[in-house]
Amino acid sequence: MLRAQPSAISHSLLFFFSVLLAGAVALSFVVGGRSAPARPVGRPLVGHLQGPFMSTAGGRPCTPGFPSAASARRLLKPSRAQMPEALLFDCDGVLVDTEKDGHRVAFNRAFEKMGLGFEWGVEEYGKLLEVGGGKERMTAYFNQVGWPANWPEDETQRSAKVKEIHLLKTDIFSKMINSGELALRPGVERLVSEAISRGVKVACCSTSNEKSVAAVVDLLPSDKASQFTIFAGDIVPKKKPDPAVYILASEKLGVPPERCAVIEDSHIGKCAGKSAGMTVVVTKSGYTGDEDFSGADAIVDELGDPGNEKVTMDFIANLMPSA
């Protein structure tokens, strides 16, 4: 069988495209005098591991191909525009793992001083944490097990008694913090320092009483604690998982929600941050390890002290929406 023979023009075209192909292959290995990465640098794949105990969720899938040298440099070292403009920390479970050995103990000491005869166990308190806010938590508990026998039946008077217990509990908790019974979680001071050095605003957004939150924030060195704006307690009508406290922080700080990053430790906190339209990193705490964190932008066991960093400002920047 005869085969068609290529013409001279076909030979020329074949040679031309061969040269183009060879050039493209060469450029894919060397861009601007530097080796190109094996895959694009940018947001990790959904669920892509980022080191020990670290995963991401809700990120953008990587697309095939190679970035330009300029793009690679921007992604490896995010620009100021890609950095969050505000870093918003929850308090309990994020700054300090306060719940089991802090707030729970303080509630029980307050119950004892008031002669109420209630004592919240470790497992029981973990379930109560599904209710945001200390006063709301006590109210839900009393509604379930029954109100103290000698208390009035009037709802307003009962609310006043709950507030009285909560004030006592807050005073006990603050003394526990000031006495050094509780310490900052690993990586908190490092990440706060990094944010401040990058010109990122820092704040604490919590359902806890403002006095308790201030006592925790003051565990930081004074030059860092003084940079914090605190949004806490009854500053908003609805508590987490409602996004009200994060929306308020966005408004007061003058930073759009999409330029805010949130550090949370609980399901209700994650829901509040995401509902506010913010990027959320979850750092699991003693009570929250098994909670549902689907929809979070990243999940870690801790922020990590120097030399063992799990979350850095560059890491957070790569989770943020494109500027």
PDB file of C-alpha atoms in Angstrom:
ATOM      1  CA  MET A   1       0.000   0.000   0.000  1.00  0.00           C
ATOM      2  CA  LEU A   2       1.318   3.414  -0.971  1.00  0.00           C
ATOM      3  CA  ARG A   3       1.716   6.083   1.758  1.00  0.00           C
ATOM      4  CA  ALA A   4       1.276   9.763   1.012  1.00  0.00           C
ATOM      5  CA  GLN A   5       4.602  11.535   1.015  1.00  0.00           C
ATOM      6  CA  PRO A   6       4.805  14.871   2.881  1.00  0.00           C
ATOM      7  CA  SER A   7       5.428  17.889   0.734  1.00  0.00           C
ATOM      8  CA  ALA A   8       8.190  20.428   1.306  1.00  0.00           C
ATOM      9  CA  ILE A   9       5.632  22.798   2.883  1.00  0.00           C
ATOM     10  CA  SER A  10       4.538  20.052   5.281  1.00  0.00           C
ATOM     11  CA  HIS A  11       8.159  19.497   6.262  1.00  0.00           C
ATOM     12  CA  SER A  12       8.530  23.228   6.983  1.00  0.00           C
ATOM     13  CA  LEU A  13       5.361  23.369   9.073  1.00  0.00           C
ATOM     14  CA  LEU A  14       6.386  20.268  11.014  1.00  0.00           C
ATOM     15  CA  PHE A  15       9.789  21.785  11.769  1.00  0.00           C
ATOM     16  CA  PHE A  16       8.185  25.111  12.842  1.00  0.00           C
ATOM     17  CA  PHE A  17       5.798  23.464  15.315  1.00  0.00           C
ATOM     18  CA  SER A  18       8.570  21.218  16.641  1.00  0.00           C
ATOM     19  CA  VAL A  19      10.601  24.330  17.490  1.00  0.00           C
ATOM     20  CA  LEU A  20       7.586  25.916  19.244  1.00  0.00           C
ATOM     21  CA  LEU A  21       6.971  22.747  21.266  1.00  0.00           C
ATOM     22  CA  ALA A  22      10.594  22.511  22.333  1.00  0.00           C
ATOM     23  CA  GLY A  23      10.529  26.164  23.426  1.00  0.00           C
ATOM     24  CA  ALA A  24       7.374  25.632  25.468  1.00  0.00           C
ATOM     25  CA  VAL A  25       8.900  22.626  27.244  1.00  0.00           C
ATOM     26  CA  ALA A  26      12.039  24.586  28.044  1.00  0.00           C
ATOM     27  CA  LEU A  27      10.050  27.527  29.429  1.00  0.00           C
ATOM     28  CA  SER A  28       8.014  25.179  31.631  1.00  0.00           C
ATOM     29  CA  PHE A  29      11.206  24.156  33.444  1.00  0.00           C
ATOM     30  CA  VAL A  30      12.897  27.522  33.672  1.00  0.00           C
ATOM     31  CA  VAL A  31      11.010  30.751  34.312  1.00  0.00           C
ATOM     32  CA  GLY A  32      13.081  33.858  34.808  1.00  0.00           C
ATOM     33  CA  GLY A  33      16.185  31.781  35.540  1.00  0.00           C
ATOM     34  CA  ARG A  34      14.443  29.779  38.301  1.00  0.00           C
ATOM     35  CA  SER A  35      12.998  26.261  38.323  1.00  0.00           C
ATOM     36  CA  ALA A  36       9.225  26.193  38.100  1.00  0.00           C
ATOM     37  CA  PRO A  37       7.341  24.451  40.899  1.00  0.00           C
ATOM     38  CA  ALA A  38       5.960  20.966  40.350  1.00  0.00           C
ATOM     39  CA  ARG A  39       2.417  22.250  40.900  1.00  0.00           C
ATOM     40  CA  PRO A  40       0.836  25.653  41.397  1.00  0.00           C
ATOM     41  CA  VAL A  41       1.337  27.398  44.694  1.00  0.00           C
ATOM     42  CA  GLY A  42      -1.860  28.809  46.118  1.00  0.00           C
ATOM     43  CA  ARG A  43      -4.834  27.649  48.061  1.00  0.00           C
ATOM     44  CA  PRO A  44      -4.469  23.996  48.985  1.00  0.00           C
ATOM     45  CA  LEU A  45      -6.730  21.300  47.667  1.00  0.00           C
ATOM     46  CA  VAL A  46      -9.836  20.636  49.729  1.00  0.00           C
ATOM     47  CA  GLY A  47      -8.714  18.476  52.640  1.00  0.00           C
ATOM     48  CA  HIS A  48      -5.041  18.737  51.608  1.00  0.00           C
ATOM     49  CA  LEU A  49      -2.786  18.121  54.602  1.00  0.00           C
ATOM     50  CA  GLN A  50      -0.672  21.074  55.611  1.00  0.00           C
ATOM     51  CA  GLY A  51       1.608  19.344  58.082  1.00  0.00           C
ATOM     52  CA  PRO A  52       0.957  17.502  61.363  1.00  0.00           C
ATOM     53  CA  PHE A  53      -2.598  17.877  62.677  1.00  0.00           C
ATOM     54  CA  MET A  54      -3.490  20.392  59.984  1.00  0.00           C
ATOM     55  CA  SER A  55      -6.095  20.230  57.250  1.00  0.00           C
ATOM     56  CA  THR A  56      -8.080  22.654  55.180  1.00  0.00           C
ATOM     57  CA  ALA A  57     -11.675  22.696  54.104  1.00  0.00           C
ATOM     58  CA  GLY A  58     -13.447  24.846  51.583  1.00  0.00           C
ATOM     59  CA  GLY A  59     -10.316  25.825  49.667  1.00  0.00           C
ATOM     60  CA  ARG A  60     -10.124  26.140  45.889  1.00  0.00           C
ATOM     61  CA  PRO A  61      -8.897  23.130  43.896  1.00  0.00           C
ATOM     62  CA  CYS A  62      -5.572  23.677  42.148  1.00  0.00           C
ATOM     63  CA  THR A  63      -5.663  23.908  38.366  1.00  0.00           C
ATOM     64  CA  PRO A  64      -3.087  22.248  36.087  1.00  0.00           C
ATOM     65  CA  GLY A  65      -0.248  24.319  34.706  1.00  0.00           C
ATOM     66  CA  PHE A  66       2.556  26.515  35.973  1.00  0.00           C
ATOM     67  CA  PRO A  67       2.302  30.020  37.397  1.00  0.00           C
ATOM     68  CA  SER A  68       4.504  32.803  36.177  1.00  0.00           C
ATOM     69  CA  ALA A  69       7.559  33.656  38.268  1.00  0.00           C
ATOM     70  CA  ALA A  70       5.821  36.837  39.506  1.00  0.00           C
ATOM     71  CA  SER A  71       2.676  34.926  40.464  1.00  0.00           C
ATOM     72  CA  ALA A  72       4.685  32.282  42.306  1.00  0.00           C
ATOM     73  CA  ARG A  73       6.540  34.953  44.300  1.00  0.00           C
ATOM     74  CA  ARG A  74       3.248  36.662  45.243  1.00  0.00           C
ATOM     75  CA  LEU A  75       1.728  33.385  46.420  1.00  0.00           C
ATOM     76  CA  LEU A  76       4.787  32.276  48.360  1.00  0.00           C
ATOM     77  CA  LYS A  77       5.015  35.666  50.137  1.00  0.00           C
ATOM     78  CA  PRO A  78       1.570  37.272  50.134  1.00  0.00           C
ATOM     79  CA  SER A  79       1.308  40.977  49.438  1.00  0.00           C
ATOM     80  CA  ARG A  80      -0.171  43.420  51.969  1.00  0.00           C
ATOM     81  CA  ALA A  81      -3.416  43.417  49.974  1.00  0.00           C
ATOM     82  CA  GLN A  82      -3.795  39.660  50.465  1.00  0.00           C
ATOM     83  CA  MET A  83      -3.261  39.837  54.220  1.00  0.00           C
ATOM     84  CA  PRO A  84      -6.372  40.055  56.379  1.00  0.00           C
ATOM     85  CA  GLU A  85      -6.868  43.560  57.675  1.00  0.00           C
ATOM     86  CA  ALA A  86      -8.217  42.271  60.983  1.00  0.00           C
ATOM     87  CA  LEU A  87      -7.552  39.106  62.977  1.00  0.00           C
ATOM     88  CA  LEU A  88     -10.424  38.311  65.351  1.00  0.00           C
ATOM     89  CA  PHE A  89      -9.830  35.827  68.164  1.00  0.00           C
ATOM     90  CA  ASP A  90     -12.458  34.025  70.180  1.00  0.00           C
ATOM     91  CA  CYS A  91     -11.462  33.962  73.862  1.00  0.00           C
ATOM     92  CA  ASP A  92     -12.336  30.754  75.688  1.00  0.00           C
ATOM     93  CA  GLY A  93     -10.707  27.729  74.090  1.00  0.00           C
ATOM     94  CA  VAL A  94      -8.677  29.887  71.691  1.00  0.00           C
ATOM     95  CA  LEU A  95      -6.548  32.254  73.765  1.00  0.00           C
ATOM     96  CA  VAL A  96      -6.710  29.955  76.795  1.00  0.00           C
ATOM     97  CA  ASP A  97      -8.264  26.500  77.115  1.00  0.00           C
ATOM     98  CA  THR A  98     -10.502  27.841  79.861  1.00  0.00           C
ATOM     99  CA  GLU A  99     -13.649  25.769  79.795  1.00  0.00           C
ATOM    100  CA  LYS A 100     -12.937  22.537  81.714  1.00  0.00           C
ATOM    101  CA  ASP A 101     -10.540  23.844  84.365  1.00  0.00           C
ATOM    102  CA  GLY A 102     -11.573  27.504  84.310  1.00  0.00           C
ATOM    103  CA  HIS A 103     -15.195  28.451  83.708  1.00  0.00           C
ATOM    104  CA  ARG A 104     -16.614  25.096  84.852  1.00  0.00           C
ATOM    105  CA  VAL A 105     -14.701  25.280  88.122  1.00  0.00           C
ATOM    106  CA  ALA A 106     -15.692  28.938  88.628  1.00  0.00           C
ATOM    107  CA  PHE A 107     -19.385  28.116  88.067  1.00  0.00           C
ATOM    108  CA  ASN A 108     -19.199  25.295  90.619  1.00  0.00           C
ATOM    109  CA  ARG A 109     -17.504  27.529  93.200  1.00  0.00           C
ATOM    110  CA  ALA A 110     -20.204  30.155  92.662  1.00  0.00           C
ATOM    111  CA  PHE A 111     -22.961  27.542  93.060  1.00  0.00           C
ATOM    112  CA  GLU A 112     -21.344  26.417  96.320  1.00  0.00           C
ATOM    113  CA  LYS A 113     -21.050  29.955  97.698  1.00  0.00           C
ATOM    114  CA  MET A 114     -24.710  30.605  96.855  1.00  0.00           C
ATOM    115  CA  GLY A 115     -25.719  27.365  98.583  1.00  0.00           C
ATOM    116  CA  LEU A 116     -27.406  25.975  95.470  1.00  0.00           C
ATOM    117  CA  GLY A 117     -26.106  22.415  95.612  1.00  0.00           C
ATOM    118  CA  PHE A 118     -25.361  22.175  91.875  1.00  0.00           C
ATOM    119  CA  GLU A 119     -22.075  20.860  90.496  1.00  0.00           C
ATOM    120  CA  TRP A 120     -21.350  20.565  86.788  1.00  0.00           C
ATOM    121  CA  GLY A 121     -19.272  17.536  85.848  1.00  0.00           C
ATOM    122  CA  VAL A 122     -16.725  17.539  83.016  1.00  0.00           C
ATOM    123  CA  GLU A 123     -18.911  15.661  80.528  1.00  0.00           C
ATOM    124  CA  GLU A 124     -22.070  17.518  81.529  1.00  0.00           C
ATOM    125  CA  TYR A 125     -20.411  20.902  81.058  1.00  0.00           C
ATOM    126  CA  GLY A 126     -19.223  19.862  77.622  1.00  0.00           C
ATOM    127  CA  LYS A 127     -22.851  19.426  76.567  1.00  0.00           C
ATOM    128  CA  LEU A 128     -23.837  22.724  78.189  1.00  0.00           C
ATOM    129  CA  LEU A 129     -21.270  24.493  76.006  1.00  0.00           C
ATOM    130  CA  GLU A 130     -23.652  24.019  73.095  1.00  0.00           C
ATOM    131  CA  VAL A 131     -25.398  27.076  74.592  1.00  0.00           C
ATOM    132  CA  GLY A 132     -23.449  30.286  74.060  1.00  0.00           C
ATOM    133  CA  GLY A 133     -23.075  32.641  77.033  1.00  0.00           C
ATOM    134  CA  GLY A 134     -22.828  31.907  80.764  1.00  0.00           C
ATOM    135  CA  LYS A 135     -26.171  33.381  81.818  1.00  0.00           C
ATOM    136  CA  GLU A 136     -27.902  31.663  78.914  1.00  0.00           C
ATOM    137  CA  ARG A 137     -26.157  28.397  79.861  1.00  0.00           C
ATOM    138  CA  MET A 138     -27.414  28.554  83.451  1.00  0.00           C
ATOM    139  CA  THR A 139     -30.933  29.427  82.302  1.00  0.00           C
ATOM    140  CA  ALA A 140     -31.003  26.457  79.906  1.00  0.00           C
ATOM    141  CA  TYR A 141     -29.730  24.177  82.680  1.00  0.00           C
ATOM    142  CA  PHE A 142     -32.323  25.349  85.232  1.00  0.00           C
ATOM    143  CA  ASN A 143     -35.082  25.021  82.640  1.00  0.00           C
ATOM    144  CA  GLN A 144     -34.028  21.412  82.161  1.00  0.00           C
ATOM    145  CA  VAL A 145     -33.422  20.217  85.747  1.00  0.00           C
ATOM    146  CA  GLY A 146     -35.640  22.630  87.636  1.00  0.00           C
ATOM    147  CA  TRP A 147     -35.074  26.031  89.239  1.00  0.00           C
ATOM    148  CA  PRO A 148     -33.827  26.341  92.835  1.00  0.00           C
ATOM    149  CA  ALA A 149     -36.734  25.763  95.221  1.00  0.00           C
ATOM    150  CA  ASN A 150     -36.428  29.052  97.098  1.00  0.00           C
ATOM    151  CA  TRP A 151     -36.253  31.210  93.972  1.00  0.00           C
ATOM    152  CA  PRO A 152     -39.160  33.377  92.772  1.00  0.00           C
ATOM    153  CA  GLU A 153     -41.256  32.165  89.856  1.00  0.00           C
ATOM    154  CA  ASP A 154     -41.296  35.559  88.181  1.00  0.00           C
ATOM    155  CA  GLU A 155     -39.106  35.457  85.063  1.00  0.00           C
ATOM    156  CA  THR A 156     -37.618  38.915  85.615  1.00  0.00           C
ATOM    157  CA  GLN A 157     -36.656  38.085  89.197  1.00  0.00           C
ATOM    158  CA  ARG A 158     -35.157  34.767  88.133  1.00  0.00           C
ATOM    159  CA  SER A 159     -33.118  36.572  85.488  1.00  0.00           C
ATOM    160  CA  ALA A 160     -31.799  38.910  88.188  1.00  0.00           C
ATOM    161  CA  LYS A 161     -30.719  35.919  90.312  1.00  0.00           C
ATOM    162  CA  VAL A 162     -28.938  34.371  87.322  1.00  0.00           C
ATOM    163  CA  LYS A 163     -27.073  37.643  86.762  1.00  0.00           C
ATOM    164  CA  GLU A 164     -26.088  37.686  90.442  1.00  0.00           C
ATOM    165  CA  ILE A 165     -24.554  34.198  90.187  1.00  0.00           C
ATOM    166  CA  HIS A 166     -22.830  35.098  86.947  1.00  0.00           C
ATOM    167  CA  LEU A 167     -21.218  38.201  88.463  1.00  0.00           C
ATOM    168  CA  LEU A 168     -19.897  36.064  91.334  1.00  0.00           C
ATOM    169  CA  LYS A 169     -18.655  33.441  88.890  1.00  0.00           C
ATOM    170  CA  THR A 170     -16.923  36.132  86.784  1.00  0.00           C
ATOM    171  CA  ASP A 171     -15.122  37.472  89.862  1.00  0.00           C
ATOM    172  CA  ILE A 172     -13.964  33.949  90.798  1.00  0.00           C
ATOM    173  CA  PHE A 173     -12.782  33.278  87.234  1.00  0.00           C
ATOM    174  CA  SER A 174     -10.862  36.574  87.038  1.00  0.00           C
ATOM    175  CA  LYS A 175      -9.039  35.722  90.267  1.00  0.00           C
ATOM    176  CA  MET A 176      -8.137  32.310  88.838  1.00  0.00           C
ATOM    177  CA  ILE A 177      -6.625  33.991  85.769  1.00  0.00           C
ATOM    178  CA  ASN A 178      -4.739  36.607  87.816  1.00  0.00           C
ATOM    179  CA  SER A 179      -3.335  33.926  90.120  1.00  0.00           C
ATOM    180  CA  GLY A 180      -1.773  32.105  87.167  1.00  0.00           C
ATOM    181  CA  GLU A 181      -3.987  29.007  87.295  1.00  0.00           C
ATOM    182  CA  LEU A 182      -4.492  29.183  83.516  1.00  0.00           C
ATOM    183  CA  ALA A 183      -2.030  30.005  80.721  1.00  0.00           C
ATOM    184  CA  LEU A 184      -2.147  31.048  77.055  1.00  0.00           C
ATOM    185  CA  ARG A 185      -2.420  28.252  74.508  1.00  0.00           C
ATOM    186  CA  PRO A 186       0.624  27.423  72.330  1.00  0.00           C
ATOM    187  CA  GLY A 187       1.195  29.879  69.498  1.00  0.00           C
ATOM    188  CA  VAL A 188      -1.199  32.596  70.656  1.00  0.00           C
ATOM    189  CA  GLU A 189       1.441  35.175  71.608  1.00  0.00           C
ATOM    190  CA  ARG A 190       3.481  34.359  68.482  1.00  0.00           C
ATOM    191  CA  LEU A 191       0.533  34.827  66.093  1.00  0.00           C
ATOM    192  CA  VAL A 192      -0.622  38.009  67.835  1.00  0.00           C
ATOM    193  CA  SER A 193       2.915  39.430  67.564  1.00  0.00           C
ATOM    194  CA  GLU A 194       3.102  38.513  63.896  1.00  0.00           C
ATOM    195  CA  ALA A 195      -0.262  40.130  63.148  1.00  0.00           C
ATOM    196  CA  ILE A 196       0.658  43.364  64.921  1.00  0.00           C
ATOM    197  CA  SER A 197       4.027  43.517  63.166  1.00  0.00           C
ATOM    198  CA  ARG A 198       2.215  43.236  59.807  1.00  0.00           C
ATOM    199  CA  GLY A 199      -0.155  46.077  60.653  1.00  0.00           C
ATOM    200  CA  VAL A 200      -3.156  43.777  61.080  1.00  0.00           C
ATOM    201  CA  LYS A 201      -5.778  44.908  63.613  1.00  0.00           C
ATOM    202  CA  VAL A 202      -6.404  42.447  66.458  1.00  0.00           C
ATOM    203  CA  ALA A 203      -9.582  41.979  68.487  1.00  0.00           C
ATOM    204  CA  CYS A 204     -11.270  39.471  70.762  1.00  0.00           C
ATOM    205  CA  CYS A 205     -14.903  38.545  70.055  1.00  0.00           C
ATOM    206  CA  SER A 206     -16.493  36.455  72.804  1.00  0.00           C
ATOM    207  CA  THR A 207     -19.801  35.523  74.384  1.00  0.00           C
ATOM    208  CA  SER A 208     -18.125  35.692  77.818  1.00  0.00           C
ATOM    209  CA  ASN A 209     -18.340  38.591  80.257  1.00  0.00           C
ATOM    210  CA  GLU A 210     -16.088  41.518  79.272  1.00  0.00           C
ATOM    211  CA  LYS A 211     -14.244  41.425  82.603  1.00  0.00           C
ATOM    212  CA  SER A 212     -13.371  37.743  82.096  1.00  0.00           C
ATOM    213  CA  VAL A 213     -12.233  38.354  78.524  1.00  0.00           C
ATOM    214  CA  ALA A 214     -10.079  41.321  79.553  1.00  0.00           C
ATOM    215  CA  ALA A 215      -8.395  39.184  82.234  1.00  0.00           C
ATOM    216  CA  VAL A 216      -7.512  36.564  79.587  1.00  0.00           C
ATOM    217  CA  VAL A 217      -6.253  39.135  77.058  1.00  0.00           C
ATOM    218  CA  ASP A 218      -4.077  40.646  79.804  1.00  0.00           C
ATOM    219  CA  LEU A 219      -2.129  37.370  79.963  1.00  0.00           C
ATOM    220  CA  LEU A 220      -0.386  38.695  76.846  1.00  0.00           C
ATOM    221  CA  PRO A 221       2.536  41.112  77.300  1.00  0.00           C
ATOM    222  CA  SER A 222       1.133  44.586  77.892  1.00  0.00           C
ATOM    223  CA  ASP A 223       2.412  46.003  74.585  1.00  0.00           C
ATOM    224  CA  LYS A 224       0.364  43.336  72.748  1.00  0.00           C
ATOM    225  CA  ALA A 225      -2.684  43.275  75.021  1.00  0.00           C
ATOM    226  CA  SER A 226      -3.042  47.042  74.594  1.00  0.00           C
ATOM    227  CA  GLN A 227      -3.537  46.554  70.842  1.00  0.00           C
ATOM    228  CA  PHE A 228      -6.714  44.493  71.352  1.00  0.00           C
ATOM    229  CA  THR A 229     -10.252  45.756  70.927  1.00  0.00           C
ATOM    230  CA  ILE A 230     -12.668  43.655  72.979  1.00  0.00           C
ATOM    231  CA  PHE A 231     -16.214  42.810  71.861  1.00  0.00           C
ATOM    232  CA  ALA A 232     -17.746  40.676  74.599  1.00  0.00           C
ATOM    233  CA  GLY A 233     -20.697  39.704  76.736  1.00  0.00           C
ATOM    234  CA  ASP A 234     -23.998  41.465  76.142  1.00  0.00           C
ATOM    235  CA  ILE A 235     -22.545  43.953  73.651  1.00  0.00           C
ATOM    236  CA  VAL A 236     -24.832  42.337  71.049  1.00  0.00           C
ATOM    237  CA  PRO A 237     -28.428  41.083  71.541  1.00  0.00           C
ATOM    238  CA  LYS A 238     -27.734  37.601  70.123  1.00  0.00           C
ATOM    239  CA  LYS A 239     -24.737  35.405  70.873  1.00  0.00           C
ATOM    240  CA  LYS A 240     -22.897  32.805  68.813  1.00  0.00           C
ATOM    241  CA  PRO A 241     -23.787  30.993  66.585  1.00  0.00           C
ATOM    242  CA  ASP A 242     -25.428  34.262  65.577  1.00  0.00           C
ATOM    243  CA  PRO A 243     -22.828  36.348  63.671  1.00  0.00           C
ATOM    244  CA  ALA A 244     -23.757  39.599  65.457  1.00  0.00           C
ATOM    245  CA  VAL A 245     -20.508  39.975  67.441  1.00  0.00           C
ATOM    246  CA  TYR A 246     -18.358  39.496  64.342  1.00  0.00           C
ATOM    247  CA  ILE A 247     -20.474  41.853  62.262  1.00  0.00           C
ATOM    248  CA  LEU A 248     -20.165  44.465  65.024  1.00  0.00           C
ATOM    249  CA  ALA A 249     -16.379  44.010  65.123  1.00  0.00           C
ATOM    250  CA  SER A 250     -16.202  44.473  61.351  1.00  0.00           C
ATOM    251  CA  GLU A 251     -18.196  47.706  61.578  1.00  0.00           C
ATOM    252  CA  LYS A 252     -16.328  49.168  64.556  1.00  0.00           C
ATOM    253  CA  LEU A 253     -12.886  48.297  63.176  1.00  0.00           C
ATOM    254  CA  GLY A 254     -13.798  49.640  59.746  1.00  0.00           C
ATOM    255  CA  VAL A 255     -12.791  46.407  58.009  1.00  0.00           C
ATOM    256  CA  PRO A 256     -15.099  44.628  55.515  1.00  0.00           C
ATOM    257  CA  PRO A 257     -16.061  41.070  56.594  1.00  0.00           C
ATOM    258  CA  GLU A 258     -14.229  39.534  53.635  1.00  0.00           C
ATOM    259  CA  ARG A 259     -10.970  41.112  54.872  1.00  0.00           C
ATOM    260  CA  CYS A 260     -11.395  39.684  58.399  1.00  0.00           C
ATOM    261  CA  ALA A 261      -9.972  36.354  59.578  1.00  0.00           C
ATOM    262  CA  VAL A 262     -11.389  34.584  62.631  1.00  0.00           C
ATOM    263  CA  ILE A 263      -9.696  32.125  65.009  1.00  0.00           C
ATOM    264  CA  GLU A 264     -12.326  29.911  66.661  1.00  0.00           C
ATOM    265  CA  ASP A 265     -12.410  26.607  68.536  1.00  0.00           C
ATOM    266  CA  SER A 266     -16.068  25.546  68.467  1.00  0.00           C
ATOM    267  CA  HIS A 267     -18.834  24.636  66.060  1.00  0.00           C
ATOM    268  CA  ILE A 268     -21.004  27.565  67.140  1.00  0.00           C
ATOM    269  CA  GLY A 269     -18.044  29.941  66.808  1.00  0.00           C
ATOM    270  CA  LYS A 270     -17.209  28.613  63.352  1.00  0.00           C
ATOM    271  CA  CYS A 271     -20.838  29.093  62.310  1.00  0.00           C
ATOM    272  CA  ALA A 272     -20.813  32.671  63.620  1.00  0.00           C
ATOM    273  CA  GLY A 273     -17.643  33.575  61.711  1.00  0.00           C
ATOM    274  CA  LYS A 274     -18.714  31.980  58.437  1.00  0.00           C
ATOM    275  CA  SER A 275     -22.217  33.497  58.679  1.00  0.00           C
ATOM    276  CA  ALA A 276     -20.536  36.892  59.017  1.00  0.00           C
ATOM    277  CA  GLY A 277     -18.759  36.254  55.702  1.00  0.00           C
ATOM    278  CA  MET A 278     -15.285  35.859  57.191  1.00  0.00           C
ATOM    279  CA  THR A 279     -12.395  33.419  56.775  1.00  0.00           C
ATOM    280  CA  VAL A 280     -12.345  31.002  59.736  1.00  0.00           C
ATOM    281  CA  VAL A 281      -9.457  28.958  61.131  1.00  0.00           C
ATOM    282  CA  VAL A 282     -10.439  26.448  63.814  1.00  0.00           C
ATOM    283  CA  THR A 283      -7.969  25.502  66.552  1.00  0.00           C
ATOM    284  CA  LYS A 284      -9.512  22.584  68.433  1.00  0.00           C
ATOM    285  CA  SER A 285      -9.731  22.810  72.209  1.00  0.00           C
ATOM    286  CA  GLY A 286     -10.256  20.348  75.036  1.00  0.00           C
ATOM    287  CA  TYR A 287     -14.008  20.119  74.603  1.00  0.00           C
ATOM    288  CA  THR A 288     -14.388  20.642  70.858  1.00  0.00           C
ATOM    289  CA  GLY A 289     -12.203  18.021  69.164  1.00  0.00           C
ATOM    290  CA  ASP A 290     -15.142  15.971  67.881  1.00  0.00           C
ATOM    291  CA  GLU A 291     -17.399  18.847  66.821  1.00  0.00           C
ATOM    292  CA  ASP A 292     -18.506  19.459  63.246  1.00  0.00           C
ATOM    293  CA  PHE A 293     -16.150  21.968  61.615  1.00  0.00           C
ATOM    294  CA  SER A 294     -17.300  21.474  58.026  1.00  0.00           C
ATOM    295  CA  GLY A 295     -17.102  24.748  56.143  1.00  0.00           C
ATOM    296  CA  ALA A 296     -14.099  26.028  58.107  1.00  0.00           C
ATOM    297  CA  ASP A 297     -11.224  27.268  55.945  1.00  0.00           C
ATOM    298  CA  ALA A 298      -8.635  25.413  58.035  1.00  0.00           C
ATOM    299  CA  ILE A 299      -8.602  23.115  61.072  1.00  0.00           C
ATOM    300  CA  VAL A 300      -5.621  22.651  63.397  1.00  0.00           C
ATOM    301  CA  ASP A 301      -4.965  21.216  66.856  1.00  0.00           C
ATOM    302  CA  GLU A 302      -3.089  24.329  67.944  1.00  0.00           C
ATOM    303  CA  LEU A 303      -1.559  27.503  66.492  1.00  0.00           C
ATOM    304  CA  GLY A 304       1.952  26.329  67.396  1.00  0.00           C
ATOM    305  CA  ASP A 305       4.803  27.966  69.268  1.00  0.00           C
ATOM    306  CA  PRO A 306       7.967  29.161  67.436  1.00  0.00           C
ATOM    307  CA  GLY A 307       9.667  26.209  65.768  1.00  0.00           C
ATOM    308  CA  ASN A 308       6.386  24.291  65.645  1.00  0.00           C
ATOM    309  CA  GLU A 309       4.186  26.795  63.796  1.00  0.00           C
ATOM    310  CA  LYS A 310       0.893  25.424  62.513  1.00  0.00           C
ATOM    311  CA  VAL A 311      -0.751  28.754  61.626  1.00  0.00           C
ATOM    312  CA  THR A 312       1.106  31.860  60.452  1.00  0.00           C
ATOM    313  CA  MET A 313      -0.117  35.100  58.912  1.00  0.00           C
ATOM    314  CA  ASP A 314       1.120  33.932  55.505  1.00  0.00           C
ATOM    315  CA  PHE A 315      -0.883  30.718  55.948  1.00  0.00           C
ATOM    316  CA  ILE A 316      -4.013  32.727  56.781  1.00  0.00           C
ATOM    317  CA  ALA A 317      -3.375  35.109  53.854  1.00  0.00           C
ATOM    318  CA  ASN A 318      -3.470  32.193  51.430  1.00  0.00           C
ATOM    319  CA  LEU A 319      -6.916  31.253  52.763  1.00  0.00           C
ATOM    320  CA  MET A 320      -8.356  34.724  52.222  1.00  0.00           C
ATOM    321  CA  PRO A 321     -10.502  35.624  49.204  1.00  0.00           C
ATOM    322  CA  SER A 322      -8.547  37.187  46.367  1.00  0.00           C
ATOM    323  CA  ALA A 323      -8.191  40.929  46.878  1.00  0.00           C
TER     324      ALA A 323
END
